[in-house]
């Protein structure tokens, strides 16, 4: 049986902790009221960070804590949608709209309570907790309640959409149900022509699986993140699906082969543990089975392993691949899969790794387990692909547009980049940095602190395609905090991003931070874990590496991104130094959450104490950091 890591890695033992009162008194004696307030604030922040309990049961199986489901308002609270969904889709789509789970016996009362904008039904086997079992497929399907519901929608001008997530295998079983609906979506693009022929219209399209950032995200557990090696979750079919079985023998066989070179090695969570021999993993895989997990536990497991494995039940569809590829990657763990044309269409070759022979699989798994930097780079780029193209928000937007509800499509927030500078020589650098930002609608606000910004700077911005530029001025006697408040007041963006005039920001910096705001649900994001370049030593270091993808009470001032409303409600202190810390303290004290995102796409430049208002020796900086490389390492940081 593979060993468990030391207990402190897995599950904090509350019995070893002093009581809250004793801890509070200790902080009060040590640092007075200020330290006591800081301790209380950080203790409340810990509540935002999910734990990741992991223990060994008496029978030797692994017990994994359930991942908490965030209590968030839907992205489109004014969009009321009647649904018939199986459990996974019901959870994922519930964060996208105001979801009305229709029931056969009382759907008329439900639709009378408040108008519906849309009815969305998937190829559900059970449907809303078994309420619609056998109603959509089977010898008596579609059942009268469903037929009457869709007919009522048509009479009342409410668009209806059917999503067959079981294509291509179960096309025929759900075809009669699909014929009822105004619009049809399929997971398999190769079925589009079949639907056009059999339905007699072309209101059909593809809706592939996706990730739901509210639950599939890189927020790390309080303990245990990637403390295990390689995992697979699924079923083994000894009696059918020979292609899938061959993939499992190849990929899981390779993982079992290299497990002796790893601390823990391969661990398998079986969806059919015990019982029928046709569904049991054969040796040597059988000895690697460590239990069975429900979906909430699986969301935790996604974050506990360095690598997850995937095999494909559908091997030839250009658009049908497993949900778990999107979900696991979004949770921050690389996926290694056997080959699939759908994966190739959704991801670049260096985002989700595909293998087709045992030696390649063994080398790939060993490389990922041995190299955290490789894992983090691969995942970060793949996650950006997901946030941009493969979330349920994007899928829903496409459905709404096709159903004539384009006004409900979500608009990405606009951003105002705020830069206060007392260095005229840095203005061109600022303009070029902001103009290079990709995937965002950005406004630049430049404040000359003690000098007038030259017209040539604005002209250069427009040459680079940055049309929305505001130039402000403040006397050198005005505090930096007051300058920042002046910038916030003048901003027109939904969000504001504080940026410094000499630090380095990659082209994806702002877009990545907007994604972090969305998936974390935080009021403010920034980077506590970050790269810093020490010019005197020609070193690039990573500061606070343990604070990556964590809720916190502090991020670096040049990386603060929040809504304009939050910035207006918590003005920067009228200070020349420490205005960022004061602002963050206000936000945290007010109970708003702060999230430290990834370490990439930003480098804080350290030219020496004389150039900075914050003074710290290189020794102090190195003491709280990890040396990454000699030189600037720009190609590595700007992912």
Coordinates of N, CA, C and O in Angstrom, one line a residue, residues 1 8 12 27 54 110-111 163 181 228 275 299 359 363 410 425 497 510 589 612 621:
X1 N 0.9 -1.2 0.0 CA 0.0 0.0 0.0 C 0.9 1.2 0.0 O 1.8 1.4 0.8
X8 N 1.1 16.0 9.3 CA 0.9 17.4 9.3 C 0.7 17.9 7.9 O 0.2 19.0 7.6
X12 N -4.3 19.0 9.6 CA -3.9 19.6 10.9 C -4.7 19.0 12.0 O -5.9 18.8 12.0
X27 N -0.7 36.9 21.3 CA -0.5 38.0 20.3 C -0.6 39.4 21.0 O 0.1 40.3 20.6
X54 N -7.0 14.4 4.4 CA -6.8 13.1 3.7 C -6.3 12.1 4.8 O -5.4 12.4 5.6
X110 N -44.6 26.2 -11.2 CA -43.2 26.8 -11.2 C -43.1 27.9 -12.2 O -42.5 29.0 -11.9
X111 N -43.6 27.7 -13.4 CA -43.4 28.8 -14.4 C -44.4 29.9 -14.2 O -44.2 31.0 -14.7
X163 N -29.7 19.7 -25.1 CA -28.3 19.4 -25.2 C -28.1 17.9 -25.0 O -28.3 17.4 -23.9
X181 N -37.7 20.3 -29.4 CA -37.1 21.6 -29.0 C -36.8 22.5 -30.2 O -36.6 22.1 -31.3
X228 N 0.6 14.2 -3.4 CA 0.6 12.8 -4.0 C 1.1 12.9 -5.4 O 1.4 14.0 -5.9
X275 N -17.8 -6.0 -6.1 CA -18.9 -6.5 -6.9 C -18.5 -7.2 -8.2 O -17.5 -7.9 -8.2
X299 N -13.2 16.7 -6.3 CA -12.7 18.1 -6.5 C -11.5 18.4 -5.6 O -10.6 19.1 -6.0
X359 N 6.7 3.8 -23.4 CA 7.9 4.5 -23.0 C 7.7 6.0 -22.9 O 8.2 6.7 -22.0
X363 N 8.2 8.3 -19.5 CA 9.0 9.5 -19.4 C 8.2 10.8 -19.1 O 8.7 11.6 -18.3
X410 N -22.8 37.8 -21.5 CA -22.0 38.6 -20.6 C -20.9 39.4 -21.3 O -20.2 38.9 -22.2
X425 N 11.1 59.8 -17.3 CA 11.8 58.9 -18.2 C 11.1 57.6 -18.3 O 11.5 56.8 -19.2
X497 N -6.6 48.8 -11.9 CA -5.4 48.0 -11.7 C -4.3 49.0 -11.4 O -3.9 49.8 -12.3
X510 N -2.8 41.5 -17.2 CA -4.2 42.0 -16.8 C -5.3 41.0 -17.1 O -6.2 40.8 -16.3
X589 N -10.2 44.4 6.7 CA -10.9 44.7 7.9 C -12.4 44.8 7.6 O -13.2 44.5 8.5
X612 N 14.2 53.2 -4.2 CA 12.8 52.8 -3.8 C 12.5 53.4 -2.5 O 13.3 53.7 -1.6
X621 N 15.5 40.2 1.6 CA 14.7 39.8 0.5 C 14.9 38.3 0.2 O 14.0 37.5 0.0

